[in-house]
Short mmCIF file of C-alpha atoms in Angstrom, two decimals:
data_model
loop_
_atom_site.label_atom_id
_atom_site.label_comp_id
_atom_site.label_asym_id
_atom_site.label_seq_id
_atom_site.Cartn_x
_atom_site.Cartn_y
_atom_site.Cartn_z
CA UNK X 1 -12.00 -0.56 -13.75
CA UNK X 2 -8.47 -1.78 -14.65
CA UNK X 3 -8.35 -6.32 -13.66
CA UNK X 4 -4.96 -6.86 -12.93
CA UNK X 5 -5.36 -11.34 -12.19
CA UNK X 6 -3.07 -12.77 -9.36
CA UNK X 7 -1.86 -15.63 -11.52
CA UNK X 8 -0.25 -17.90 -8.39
CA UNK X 9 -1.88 -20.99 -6.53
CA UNK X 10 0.32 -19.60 -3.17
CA UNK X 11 0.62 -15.82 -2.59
CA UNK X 12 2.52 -15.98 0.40
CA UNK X 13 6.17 -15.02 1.67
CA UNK X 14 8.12 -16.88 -0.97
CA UNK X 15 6.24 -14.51 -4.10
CA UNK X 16 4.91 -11.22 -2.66
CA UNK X 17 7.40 -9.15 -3.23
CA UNK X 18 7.21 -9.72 -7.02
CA UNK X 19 3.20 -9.68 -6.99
CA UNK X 20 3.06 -6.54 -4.85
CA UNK X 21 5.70 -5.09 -7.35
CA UNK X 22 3.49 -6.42 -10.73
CA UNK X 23 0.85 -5.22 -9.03
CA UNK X 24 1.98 -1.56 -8.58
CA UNK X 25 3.25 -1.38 -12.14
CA UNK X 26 0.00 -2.45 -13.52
CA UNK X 27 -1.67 0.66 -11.97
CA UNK X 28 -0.76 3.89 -13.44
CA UNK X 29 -2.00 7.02 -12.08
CA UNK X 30 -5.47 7.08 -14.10
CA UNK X 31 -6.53 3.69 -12.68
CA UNK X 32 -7.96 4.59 -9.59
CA UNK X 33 -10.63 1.56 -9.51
CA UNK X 34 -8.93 -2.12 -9.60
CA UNK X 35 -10.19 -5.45 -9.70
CA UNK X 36 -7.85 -8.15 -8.31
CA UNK X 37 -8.73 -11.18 -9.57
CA UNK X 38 -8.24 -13.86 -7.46
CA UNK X 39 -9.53 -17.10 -9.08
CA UNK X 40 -6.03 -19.25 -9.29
CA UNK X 41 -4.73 -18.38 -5.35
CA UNK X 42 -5.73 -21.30 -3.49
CA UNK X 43 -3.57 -20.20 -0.21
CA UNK X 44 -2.97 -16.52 1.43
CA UNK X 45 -0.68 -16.27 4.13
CA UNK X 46 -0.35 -13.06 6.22
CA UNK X 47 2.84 -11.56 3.46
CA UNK X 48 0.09 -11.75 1.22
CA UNK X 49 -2.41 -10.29 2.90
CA UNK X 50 0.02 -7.14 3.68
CA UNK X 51 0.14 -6.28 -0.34
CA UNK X 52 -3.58 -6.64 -0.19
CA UNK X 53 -4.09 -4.26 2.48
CA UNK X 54 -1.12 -1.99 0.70
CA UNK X 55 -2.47 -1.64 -2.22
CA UNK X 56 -6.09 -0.76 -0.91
CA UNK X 57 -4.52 1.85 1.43
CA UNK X 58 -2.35 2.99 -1.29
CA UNK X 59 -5.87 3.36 -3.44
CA UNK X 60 -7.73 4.76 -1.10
CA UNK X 61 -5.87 7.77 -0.23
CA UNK X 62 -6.25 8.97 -3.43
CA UNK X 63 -9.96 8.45 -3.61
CA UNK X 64 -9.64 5.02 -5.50
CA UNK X 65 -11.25 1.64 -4.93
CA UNK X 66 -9.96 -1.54 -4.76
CA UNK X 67 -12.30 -4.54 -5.38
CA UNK X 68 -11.49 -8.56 -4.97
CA UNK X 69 -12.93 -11.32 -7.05
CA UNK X 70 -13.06 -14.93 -7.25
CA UNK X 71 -11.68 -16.08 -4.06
CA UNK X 72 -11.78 -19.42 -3.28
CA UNK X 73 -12.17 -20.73 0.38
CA UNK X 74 -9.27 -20.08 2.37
CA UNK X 75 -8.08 -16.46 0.77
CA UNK X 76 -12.18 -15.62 1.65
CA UNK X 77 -11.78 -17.31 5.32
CA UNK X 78 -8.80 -15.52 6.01
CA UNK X 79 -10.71 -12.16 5.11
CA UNK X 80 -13.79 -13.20 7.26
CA UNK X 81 -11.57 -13.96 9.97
CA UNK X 82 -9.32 -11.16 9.75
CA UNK X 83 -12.52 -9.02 9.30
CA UNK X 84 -11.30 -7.39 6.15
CA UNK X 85 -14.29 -8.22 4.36
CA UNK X 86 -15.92 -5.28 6.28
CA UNK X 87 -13.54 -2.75 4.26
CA UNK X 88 -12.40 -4.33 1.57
CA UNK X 89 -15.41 -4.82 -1.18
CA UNK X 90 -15.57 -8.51 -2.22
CA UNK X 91 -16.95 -9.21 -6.02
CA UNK X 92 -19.34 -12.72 -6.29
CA UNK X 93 -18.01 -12.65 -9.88
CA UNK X 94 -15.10 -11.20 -11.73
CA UNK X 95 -15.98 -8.44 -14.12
CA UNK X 96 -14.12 -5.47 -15.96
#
């Protein structure tokens, strides 16, 4: 499973365009499992929540998964309340 870390307090309007673009150049073809580690975003807004849900569509069409990690209370609150919890796995712990 390849860990690619979000390394932002704020992953919002102002920087998704460059995480969403780090992101995709961190997985190649062959990584078809990822582990976004999100231990230093404090804040999500919905910009940031559209690379999330990106990059798990992206994964799943070619029979990949995409996992989250370390989420601290309002990234996992947004997910609750946007229900994404139900499709997107959440980790307890950050692994690789």
């Amino acid at each position: 499973m390849k860990k690619i870390k979000i390394d932002v307090e704020k992953f919002d309007v102002s920087n998704m365009k460059d995480i969403k673009r780090s992101i995709e150049r961190d997985i190649s073809r062959r990584d078809m499992r990822v582990l976004l580690d999100f231990s230093s975003v404090k804040f999500i807004d919905s910009s940031g929540l559209s690379v999330i849900i990106t990059i798990f569509k992206r994964l799943r069409a070619v029979g990949g998964l995409l996992v989250l990690c370390g989420l601290n209370s309002q990234p996992l609150s947004l997910l609750k309340t946007t229900q994404l919890h139900r499709i997107i796995k959440i980790a307890d712990r950050c692994y690789s």
